[in-house]
Tab-separated table of N, CA and C in Angstrom:
chain	number	residue	atom	x	y	z
A	245	MET	N	145.358	261.046	200.961
A	245	MET	CA	144.149	261.836	200.879
A	245	MET	C	143.427	261.769	202.219
A	246	THR	N	143.017	262.873	202.728
A	246	THR	CA	142.325	262.941	204.003
A	246	THR	C	140.837	263.083	203.764
A	247	ASN	N	140.061	262.286	204.450
A	247	ASN	CA	138.616	262.355	204.320
A	247	ASN	C	138.106	263.533	205.147
A	248	THR	N	137.561	264.532	204.472
A	248	THR	CA	137.045	265.693	205.186
A	248	THR	C	135.525	265.783	205.079
A	249	THR	N	134.892	264.709	204.644
A	249	THR	CA	133.435	264.698	204.555
A	249	THR	C	132.846	264.504	205.944
A	250	THR	N	131.540	264.462	206.009
A	250	THR	CA	130.877	264.247	207.287
A	250	THR	C	130.578	262.770	207.535
A	251	THR	N	131.093	261.879	206.674
A	251	THR	CA	130.954	260.453	206.924
A	251	THR	C	131.588	260.133	208.274
A	252	TYR	N	130.928	259.321	209.060
A	252	TYR	CA	131.400	258.977	210.400
A	252	TYR	C	131.617	260.240	211.230
A	253	GLY	N	130.716	261.186	211.083
A	253	GLY	CA	130.777	262.416	211.867
A	253	GLY	C	131.986	263.274	211.567
A	254	GLY	N	132.656	263.017	210.445
A	254	GLY	CA	133.873	263.751	210.104
A	254	GLY	C	135.125	263.113	210.676
A	255	TYR	N	134.970	262.023	211.445
A	255	TYR	CA	136.129	261.338	212.023
A	255	TYR	C	136.750	260.393	210.997
A	256	ALA	N	138.058	260.276	211.036
A	256	ALA	CA	138.802	259.364	210.173
A	256	ALA	C	140.121	259.037	210.861
A	257	ILE	N	140.854	258.110	210.290
A	257	ILE	CA	142.176	257.737	210.788
A	257	ILE	C	143.204	258.179	209.755
A	258	SER	N	144.275	258.810	210.217
A	258	SER	CA	145.366	259.178	209.313
A	258	SER	C	146.677	258.650	209.873
A	259	ASN	N	147.693	258.621	209.026
A	259	ASN	CA	149.029	258.163	209.415
A	259	ASN	C	148.975	256.797	210.088
A	260	LEU	N	148.118	255.922	209.595
A	260	LEU	CA	147.932	254.598	210.191
A	260	LEU	C	149.119	253.694	209.880
A	261	ARG	N	149.669	253.115	210.932
A	261	ARG	CA	150.669	252.062	210.817
A	261	ARG	C	150.113	250.872	211.585
A	262	GLU	N	150.032	249.727	210.906
A	262	GLU	CA	149.512	248.547	211.583
A	262	GLU	C	150.431	247.373	211.308
A	263	ALA	N	150.472	246.444	212.271
A	263	ALA	CA	151.369	245.299	212.144
A	263	ALA	C	150.870	244.146	212.985
A	264	GLY	N	149.995	243.331	212.434
A	264	GLY	CA	149.567	242.121	213.129
A	264	GLY	C	149.029	242.366	214.516
A	265	GLY	N	149.565	241.644	215.471
A	265	GLY	CA	149.092	241.697	216.839
A	265	GLY	C	148.720	240.301	217.294
A	266	GLU	N	148.721	240.076	218.592
A	266	GLU	CA	148.405	238.747	219.115
A	266	GLU	C	146.905	238.549	219.300
A	267	GLU	N	146.250	239.459	220.014
A	267	GLU	CA	144.812	239.325	220.268
A	267	GLU	C	144.001	240.423	219.603
A	268	THR	N	144.599	241.580	219.444
A	268	THR	CA	143.965	242.704	218.764
A	268	THR	C	144.953	243.249	217.752
A	269	LEU	N	144.480	244.100	216.860
A	269	LEU	CA	145.358	244.714	215.883
A	269	LEU	C	146.366	245.611	216.586
A	270	ARG	N	147.614	245.491	216.207
A	270	ARG	CA	148.659	246.380	216.718
A	270	ARG	C	148.753	247.541	215.736
A	271	PHE	N	148.581	248.756	216.245
A	271	PHE	CA	148.565	249.906	215.354
A	271	PHE	C	148.896	251.182	216.102
A	272	ASP	N	149.166	252.219	215.329
A	272	ASP	CA	149.161	253.575	215.851
A	272	ASP	C	148.803	254.508	214.695
A	273	GLY	N	148.290	255.663	215.044
A	273	GLY	CA	147.867	256.639	214.049
A	273	GLY	C	147.148	257.781	214.745
A	274	PHE	N	146.543	258.615	213.954
A	274	PHE	CA	145.824	259.769	214.495
A	274	PHE	C	144.347	259.700	214.161
A	275	LEU	N	143.537	260.035	215.145
A	275	LEU	CA	142.125	260.266	214.899
A	275	LEU	C	142.032	261.702	214.418
A	276	THR	N	141.384	261.889	213.269
A	276	THR	CA	141.219	263.243	212.749
A	276	THR	C	139.740	263.610	212.784
A	277	LEU	N	139.491	264.878	212.861
A	277	LEU	CA	138.131	265.406	212.777
A	277	LEU	C	138.155	266.458	211.672
A	278	HIS	N	137.444	266.147	210.594
A	278	HIS	CA	137.436	267.018	209.407
A	278	HIS	C	138.855	267.331	208.946
A	279	GLY	N	139.723	266.287	208.976
A	279	GLY	CA	141.081	266.412	208.470
A	279	GLY	C	142.110	266.922	209.458
A	280	ARG	N	141.707	267.350	210.649
A	280	ARG	CA	142.627	267.890	211.656
A	280	ARG	C	142.944	266.813	212.700
A	281	LYS	N	144.208	266.567	212.953
A	281	LYS	CA	144.604	265.573	213.949
A	281	LYS	C	144.150	266.039	215.323
A	282	VAL	N	143.358	265.190	216.014
A	282	VAL	CA	142.847	265.586	217.321
A	282	VAL	C	143.260	264.640	218.447
A	283	ILE	N	143.539	263.374	218.123
A	283	ILE	CA	143.919	262.387	219.145
A	283	ILE	C	144.925	261.418	218.538
A	284	TYR	N	145.945	261.081	219.313
A	284	TYR	CA	146.881	260.035	218.919
A	284	TYR	C	146.328	258.715	219.456
A	285	LEU	N	146.237	257.699	218.578
A	285	LEU	CA	145.673	256.393	218.937
A	285	LEU	C	146.742	255.316	218.833
A	286	SER	N	146.645	254.305	219.699
A	286	SER	CA	147.551	253.168	219.573
A	286	SER	C	146.981	251.963	220.303
A	287	ASN	N	147.507	250.810	219.937
A	287	ASN	CA	147.203	249.564	220.633
A	287	ASN	C	148.411	248.664	220.439
A	288	ASP	N	148.857	248.004	221.509
A	288	ASP	CA	150.053	247.165	221.425
A	288	ASP	C	149.774	245.773	220.876
A	289	GLY	N	148.503	245.449	220.608
A	289	GLY	CA	148.165	244.176	219.993
A	289	GLY	C	148.069	243.001	220.942
A	290	HIS	N	148.035	243.246	222.248
A	290	HIS	CA	147.990	242.162	223.228
A	290	HIS	C	146.614	242.014	223.881
A	291	GLY	N	145.565	242.512	223.233
A	291	GLY	CA	144.213	242.332	223.749
A	291	GLY	C	143.691	243.467	224.598
A	292	SER	N	144.439	244.508	224.748
A	292	SER	CA	143.992	245.626	225.587
A	292	SER	C	143.127	246.591	224.784
A	293	SER	N	142.501	247.502	225.498
A	293	SER	CA	141.740	248.568	224.852
A	293	SER	C	142.704	249.518	224.150
A	294	HIS	N	142.172	250.309	223.233
A	294	HIS	CA	142.993	251.297	222.542
A	294	HIS	C	143.412	252.394	223.521
A	295	ARG	N	144.537	253.020	223.238
A	295	ARG	CA	145.009	254.161	224.032
A	295	ARG	C	144.719	255.445	223.257
A	296	TYR	N	144.213	256.425	223.969
A	296	TYR	CA	143.862	257.725	223.403
A	296	TYR	C	144.727	258.765	224.104
A	297	GLN	N	145.554	259.484	223.338
A	297	GLN	CA	146.465	260.460	223.920
A	297	GLN	C	146.333	261.787	223.179
A	298	PRO	N	146.591	262.879	223.863
A	298	PRO	CA	146.490	264.186	223.204
A	298	PRO	C	147.600	264.379	222.170
A	299	VAL	N	147.325	265.185	221.171
A	299	VAL	CA	148.347	265.514	220.183
A	299	VAL	C	149.144	266.740	220.615
A	300	ASN	N	148.704	267.376	221.681
A	300	ASN	CA	149.435	268.498	222.267
A	300	ASN	C	149.226	268.448	223.790
A	301	GLU	N	149.696	269.405	224.494
A	301	GLU	CA	149.604	269.392	225.957
A	301	GLU	C	148.391	270.141	226.506
A	302	LYS	N	147.424	270.417	225.684
A	302	LYS	CA	146.227	271.129	226.127
A	302	LYS	C	145.215	270.104	226.648
A	303	TRP	N	145.333	269.752	227.921
A	303	TRP	CA	144.555	268.668	228.505
A	303	TRP	C	143.060	268.960	228.542
A	304	ASP	N	142.668	270.198	228.803
A	304	ASP	CA	141.243	270.531	228.808
A	304	ASP	C	140.636	270.322	227.423
A	305	GLN	N	141.370	270.741	226.410
A	305	GLN	CA	140.916	270.554	225.033
A	305	GLN	C	140.828	269.057	224.709
A	306	PHE	N	141.827	268.278	225.131
A	306	PHE	CA	141.830	266.842	224.894
A	306	PHE	C	140.622	266.182	225.560
A	307	LYS	N	140.336	266.533	226.799
A	307	LYS	CA	139.193	265.935	227.504
A	307	LYS	C	137.885	266.235	226.781
A	308	ARG	N	137.745	267.460	226.266
A	308	ARG	CA	136.524	267.819	225.529
A	308	ARG	C	136.430	267.026	224.221
A	309	ILE	N	137.526	266.954	223.485
A	309	ILE	CA	137.551	266.213	222.220
A	309	ILE	C	137.267	264.737	222.469
A	310	ARG	N	137.880	264.179	223.502
A	310	ARG	CA	137.686	262.759	223.843
A	310	ARG	C	136.234	262.505	224.229
A	311	SER	N	135.647	263.416	225.005
A	311	SER	CA	134.253	263.290	225.414
A	311	SER	C	133.316	263.382	224.204
A	312	ASP	N	133.590	264.310	223.296
A	312	ASP	CA	132.774	264.444	222.080
A	312	ASP	C	132.859	263.178	221.234
A	313	PHE	N	134.072	262.634	221.101
A	313	PHE	CA	134.241	261.407	220.318
A	313	PHE	C	133.499	260.249	220.978
A	314	GLN	N	133.589	260.136	222.303
A	314	GLN	CA	132.879	259.075	223.020
A	314	GLN	C	131.376	259.196	222.800
A	315	ALA	N	130.847	260.393	222.863
A	315	ALA	CA	129.411	260.605	222.656
A	315	ALA	C	129.008	260.210	221.234
A	316	TYR	N	129.802	260.600	220.240
A	316	TYR	CA	129.497	260.223	218.868
A	316	TYR	C	129.575	258.712	218.709
A	317	ALA	N	130.616	258.078	219.258
A	317	ALA	CA	130.798	256.631	219.148
A	317	ALA	C	129.639	255.877	219.805
A	318	THR	N	129.168	256.376	220.936
A	318	THR	CA	128.045	255.743	221.633
A	318	THR	C	126.799	255.790	220.762
A	319	ALA	N	126.523	256.928	220.154
A	319	ALA	CA	125.361	257.051	219.266
A	319	ALA	C	125.540	256.193	218.016
A	320	TRP	N	126.744	256.191	217.441
A	320	TRP	CA	127.029	255.407	216.244
A	320	TRP	C	126.837	253.914	216.497
A	321	ASN	N	127.208	253.451	217.662
A	321	ASN	CA	127.188	252.023	217.989
A	321	ASN	C	125.896	251.578	218.679
A	322	ALA	N	124.961	252.475	218.866
A	322	ALA	CA	123.757	252.185	219.664
A	322	ALA	C	122.943	251.007	219.144
A	323	ALA	N	122.885	250.808	217.837
A	323	ALA	CA	122.073	249.722	217.281
A	323	ALA	C	122.833	248.403	217.171
A	324	SER	N	124.105	248.413	217.507
A	324	SER	CA	124.936	247.217	217.407
A	324	SER	C	124.616	246.230	218.519
A	325	GLU	N	124.897	244.973	218.256
A	325	GLU	CA	124.735	243.971	219.309
A	325	GLU	C	125.748	244.181	220.432
A	326	PHE	N	126.775	244.982	220.170
A	326	PHE	CA	127.804	245.265	221.173
A	326	PHE	C	127.680	246.677	221.727
A	327	ALA	N	126.512	247.274	221.621
A	327	ALA	CA	126.302	248.640	222.108
A	327	ALA	C	126.677	248.733	223.584
A	328	GLY	N	127.402	249.797	223.916
A	328	GLY	CA	127.800	250.018	225.297
A	328	GLY	C	129.094	249.331	225.689
A	329	LEU	N	129.670	248.538	224.799
A	329	LEU	CA	130.930	247.839	225.080
A	329	LEU	C	132.057	248.493	224.284
A	330	GLU	N	132.803	249.352	224.939
A	330	GLU	CA	133.933	250.030	224.303
A	330	GLU	C	133.526	250.647	222.967
A	331	ASP	N	132.492	251.470	222.998
A	331	ASP	CA	131.974	252.081	221.778
A	331	ASP	C	133.056	252.835	221.008
A	332	SER	N	133.899	253.568	221.708
A	332	SER	CA	134.979	254.317	221.031
A	332	SER	C	135.926	253.369	220.305
A	333	ASP	N	136.315	252.283	220.957
A	333	ASP	CA	137.217	251.326	220.320
A	333	ASP	C	136.555	250.688	219.097
A	334	GLN	N	135.261	250.405	219.188
A	334	GLN	CA	134.574	249.803	218.047
A	334	GLN	C	134.525	250.771	216.866
A	335	LEU	N	134.299	252.050	217.137
A	335	LEU	CA	134.310	253.033	216.052
A	335	LEU	C	135.720	253.187	215.490
A	336	VAL	N	136.732	253.208	216.334
A	336	VAL	CA	138.110	253.272	215.844
A	336	VAL	C	138.404	252.064	214.965
A	337	ASN	N	137.971	250.874	215.378
A	337	ASN	CA	138.181	249.681	214.564
A	337	ASN	C	137.543	249.845	213.185
A	338	ARG	N	136.329	250.392	213.141
A	338	ARG	CA	135.660	250.633	211.859
A	338	ARG	C	136.455	251.638	211.028
A	339	LEU	N	136.920	252.717	211.655
A	339	LEU	CA	137.676	253.734	210.931
A	339	LEU	C	138.997	253.175	210.402
A	340	ILE	N	139.601	252.252	211.135
A	340	ILE	CA	140.820	251.591	210.666
A	340	ILE	C	140.502	250.758	209.428
A	341	GLU	N	139.413	249.994	209.485
A	341	GLU	CA	139.031	249.190	208.317
A	341	GLU	C	138.748	250.082	207.110
A	342	VAL	N	138.092	251.209	207.328
A	342	VAL	CA	137.831	252.159	206.244
A	342	VAL	C	139.157	252.654	205.668
A	343	ALA	N	140.102	253.021	206.526
A	343	ALA	CA	141.406	253.502	206.060
A	343	ALA	C	142.128	252.423	205.258
A	344	LEU	N	142.065	251.177	205.715
A	344	LEU	CA	142.723	250.082	205.004
A	344	LEU	C	142.059	249.820	203.657
A	345	LEU	N	140.730	249.859	203.602
A	345	LEU	CA	140.028	249.671	202.324
A	345	LEU	C	140.357	250.809	201.360
A	346	ASN	N	140.484	252.012	201.877
A	346	ASN	CA	140.815	253.149	201.019
A	346	ASN	C	142.226	253.049	200.445
A	347	ARG	N	143.100	252.296	201.096
A	347	ARG	CA	144.476	252.112	200.623
A	347	ARG	C	144.581	251.116	199.472
A	348	LEU	N	143.599	250.252	199.329
A	348	LEU	CA	143.688	249.184	198.327
A	348	LEU	C	143.861	249.747	196.923
A	349	ARG	N	144.701	249.098	196.149
A	349	ARG	CA	144.898	249.513	194.757
A	349	ARG	C	143.780	248.979	193.866
A	350	LYS	N	143.265	247.815	194.183
A	350	LYS	CA	142.149	247.239	193.433
A	350	LYS	C	140.850	247.598	194.150
A	351	VAL	N	139.793	247.745	193.387
A	351	VAL	CA	138.507	248.168	193.936
A	351	VAL	C	137.777	246.959	194.529
A	352	PRO	N	137.512	246.962	195.839
A	352	PRO	CA	136.792	245.846	196.451
A	352	PRO	C	135.275	245.968	196.219
A	353	PHE	N	134.626	244.819	196.152
A	353	PHE	CA	133.171	244.803	196.054
A	353	PHE	C	132.625	243.564	196.734
A	354	LEU	N	131.331	243.577	196.985
A	354	LEU	CA	130.626	242.470	197.633
A	354	LEU	C	129.575	241.929	196.689
A	355	LEU	N	129.274	240.658	196.824
A	355	LEU	CA	128.211	240.039	196.044
A	355	LEU	C	127.197	239.407	196.986
A	356	ASP	N	125.932	239.505	196.591
A	356	ASP	CA	124.827	238.839	197.273
A	356	ASP	C	124.819	239.117	198.774
A	357	ASN	N	124.966	238.081	199.585
A	357	ASN	CA	124.843	238.233	201.036
A	357	ASN	C	126.176	238.448	201.752
A	358	MET	N	127.231	238.752	201.016
A	358	MET	CA	128.526	239.002	201.665
A	358	MET	C	128.379	240.202	202.602
A	359	ASP	N	129.028	240.113	203.771
A	359	ASP	CA	128.979	241.196	204.753
A	359	ASP	C	130.392	241.458	205.256
A	360	PHE	N	131.074	242.395	204.613
A	360	PHE	CA	132.453	242.696	204.989
A	360	PHE	C	132.571	243.053	206.460
A	361	TRP	N	131.633	243.830	206.982
A	361	TRP	CA	131.734	244.303	208.362
A	361	TRP	C	131.605	243.150	209.357
A	362	ALA	N	131.020	242.028	208.951
A	362	ALA	CA	130.893	240.871	209.840
A	362	ALA	C	132.051	239.891	209.693
A	363	ASP	N	132.523	239.675	208.438
A	363	ASP	CA	133.517	238.623	208.239
A	363	ASP	C	134.807	239.079	207.549
A	364	GLY	N	134.869	240.325	207.114
A	364	GLY	CA	136.086	240.846	206.510
A	364	GLY	C	136.346	240.397	205.082
A	365	GLU	N	135.395	239.699	204.465
A	365	GLU	CA	135.603	239.182	203.115
A	365	GLU	C	135.044	240.119	202.059
A	366	TYR	N	135.768	240.218	200.947
A	366	TYR	CA	135.324	240.994	199.791
A	366	TYR	C	135.917	240.351	198.546
A	367	VAL	N	135.520	240.849	197.373
A	367	VAL	CA	135.973	240.326	196.096
A	367	VAL	C	136.610	241.468	195.315
A	368	GLN	N	137.535	241.122	194.418
A	368	GLN	CA	138.133	242.107	193.521
A	368	GLN	C	138.252	241.487	192.135
A	369	LEU	N	138.156	242.315	191.106
A	369	LEU	CA	138.370	241.833	189.748
A	369	LEU	C	139.858	241.600	189.528
A	370	ALA	N	140.175	240.637	188.666
A	370	ALA	CA	141.568	240.404	188.302
A	370	ALA	C	142.075	241.600	187.501
A	371	GLY	N	143.349	241.852	187.564
A	371	GLY	CA	143.911	242.969	186.810
A	371	GLY	C	143.784	244.274	187.573
A	372	SER	N	143.947	245.352	186.856
A	372	SER	CA	143.923	246.665	187.502
A	372	SER	C	142.780	247.505	186.946
A	373	ALA	N	141.562	247.087	187.214
A	373	ALA	CA	140.381	247.807	186.732
A	373	ALA	C	140.126	249.041	187.587
A	374	SER	N	139.750	250.134	186.942
A	374	SER	CA	139.379	251.348	187.664
A	374	SER	C	138.023	251.142	188.333
A	375	ARG	N	137.667	252.059	189.199
A	375	ARG	CA	136.358	251.972	189.860
A	375	ARG	C	135.240	251.989	188.824
A	376	GLU	N	135.358	252.851	187.818
A	376	GLU	CA	134.343	252.942	186.763
A	376	GLU	C	134.221	251.630	186.000
A	377	GLN	N	135.344	250.980	185.723
A	377	GLN	CA	135.322	249.692	185.032
A	377	GLN	C	134.685	248.614	185.901
A	378	VAL	N	134.960	248.649	187.185
A	378	VAL	CA	134.354	247.674	188.101
A	378	VAL	C	132.843	247.863	188.144
A	379	VAL	N	132.388	249.108	188.292
A	379	VAL	CA	130.951	249.383	188.320
A	379	VAL	C	130.299	248.944	187.014
A	380	ARG	N	130.941	249.240	185.882
A	380	ARG	CA	130.397	248.843	184.575
A	380	ARG	C	130.291	247.315	184.487
A	381	ALA	N	131.327	246.611	184.940
A	381	ALA	CA	131.302	245.139	184.914
A	381	ALA	C	130.201	244.594	185.821
A	382	LEU	N	130.058	245.175	187.005
A	382	LEU	CA	129.042	244.684	187.945
A	382	LEU	C	127.629	244.993	187.475
A	383	ASN	N	127.470	245.968	186.602
A	383	ASN	CA	126.168	246.263	186.000
A	383	ASN	C	125.913	245.430	184.746
A	384	GLY	N	126.904	244.625	184.335
A	384	GLY	CA	126.806	243.825	183.113
A	384	GLY	C	126.022	242.539	183.321
A	385	PRO	N	125.814	241.806	182.240
A	385	PRO	CA	124.999	240.578	182.274
A	385	PRO	C	125.559	239.481	183.176
A	386	GLN	N	126.882	239.450	183.362
A	386	GLN	CA	127.493	238.414	184.207
A	386	GLN	C	126.993	238.485	185.649
A	387	TYR	N	126.630	239.694	186.113
A	387	TYR	CA	126.194	239.880	187.492
A	387	TYR	C	124.722	240.270	187.576
A	388	ALA	N	123.955	240.040	186.504
A	388	ALA	CA	122.555	240.481	186.434
A	388	ALA	C	121.696	239.876	187.547
A	389	ASP	N	121.982	238.658	187.937
A	389	ASP	CA	121.176	237.986	188.975
A	389	ASP	C	121.827	238.070	190.353
A	390	ARG	N	122.777	238.957	190.507
A	390	ARG	CA	123.503	239.091	191.763
A	390	ARG	C	123.161	240.434	192.403
A	391	TYR	N	123.545	240.608	193.643
A	391	TYR	CA	123.367	241.884	194.341
A	391	TYR	C	124.755	242.443	194.652
A	392	PRO	N	125.388	243.138	193.685
A	392	PRO	CA	126.736	243.663	193.904
A	392	PRO	C	126.724	245.031	194.580
A	393	ARG	N	127.730	245.234	195.448
A	393	ARG	CA	127.948	246.520	196.112
A	393	ARG	C	129.440	246.831	196.023
A	394	VAL	N	129.763	248.058	195.661
A	394	VAL	CA	131.152	248.443	195.439
A	394	VAL	C	131.593	249.425	196.524
A	395	TRP	N	132.893	249.363	196.866
A	395	TRP	CA	133.443	250.243	197.886
A	395	TRP	C	133.404	251.675	197.404
A	396	ASP	N	132.939	252.566	198.279
A	396	ASP	CA	132.896	253.993	197.984
A	396	ASP	C	133.695	254.723	199.055
A	397	ARG	N	134.785	255.354	198.671
A	397	ARG	CA	135.672	256.033	199.628
A	397	ARG	C	134.981	257.185	200.337
A	398	GLU	N	134.163	257.915	199.634
A	398	GLU	CA	133.479	259.058	200.248
A	398	GLU	C	132.458	258.613	201.286
A	399	ALA	N	131.729	257.540	200.988
A	399	ALA	CA	130.715	257.043	201.916
A	399	ALA	C	131.335	256.196	203.018
A	400	GLY	N	132.530	255.656	202.779
A	400	GLY	CA	133.159	254.780	203.760
A	400	GLY	C	132.383	253.496	203.937
A	401	ASP	N	131.786	253.018	202.835
A	401	ASP	CA	130.961	251.811	202.899
A	401	ASP	C	130.796	251.244	201.490
A	402	PHE	N	130.201	250.069	201.415
A	402	PHE	CA	129.904	249.426	200.145
A	402	PHE	C	128.514	249.877	199.703
A	403	LEU	N	128.404	250.408	198.478
A	403	LEU	CA	127.139	250.919	197.964
A	403	LEU	C	126.646	250.052	196.816
A	404	PRO	N	125.324	249.864	196.707
A	404	PRO	CA	124.777	249.083	195.584
A	404	PRO	C	125.172	249.725	194.255
A	405	VAL	N	125.583	248.909	193.290
A	405	VAL	CA	125.996	249.462	192.019
A	405	VAL	C	124.809	249.930	191.185
A	406	SER	N	123.621	249.462	191.491
A	406	SER	CA	122.453	249.888	190.719
A	406	SER	C	122.279	251.396	190.752
A	407	GLY	N	122.565	252.033	191.855
A	407	GLY	CA	122.460	253.489	191.970
A	407	GLY	C	123.641	254.211	191.359
A	408	LEU	N	124.703	253.475	191.008
A	408	LEU	CA	125.908	254.094	190.474
A	408	LEU	C	125.994	253.974	188.956
A	409	ALA	N	125.034	253.261	188.337
A	409	ALA	CA	125.110	252.978	186.901
A	409	ALA	C	125.184	254.256	186.079
A	410	GLN	N	124.421	255.279	186.409
A	410	GLN	CA	124.393	256.492	185.613
A	410	GLN	C	125.702	257.279	185.710
A	411	GLU	N	126.420	257.155	186.810
A	411	GLU	CA	127.641	257.929	187.015
A	411	GLU	C	128.757	257.504	186.088
A	412	THR	N	128.747	256.252	185.647
A	412	THR	CA	129.887	255.719	184.906
A	412	THR	C	129.639	255.671	183.402
A	413	ARG	N	128.510	256.076	182.923
A	413	ARG	CA	128.227	256.006	181.485
A	413	ARG	C	128.542	257.285	180.797
């Protein structure tokens, strides 16, 4: 499924292949804009910056697309403690994490002060519960004194379940 929403400015990662890496994630895939492949991305996993290559030989078009992505990434990363440091790579890293979370068969969620974007940790229910079942469980008495947030593919982020209670009933 390709994300064609305006989440992350319409940018997403498709055809992602990843495999460990020594200092950075080793991967390759395509940066898409509203579902259309616009840039081929890769990293060899040895600590270098990501590589951005055109998907065709139209270099002027590639330079414009790359410049637009850099501008969006700079604005997206402006409030980060790492603002101005490889903003494009940081946004690609986020888009990779979003793609990986979207691949999960079990629905991930966070409790209380968990911060997936800082430490990569999340929780999942045992078994094969649907998203609706997870939201219903997190709205139940067992989690009444907790602050649960569930992964939302459309938003590309973890959303509080309190706002999702009406959707699942």
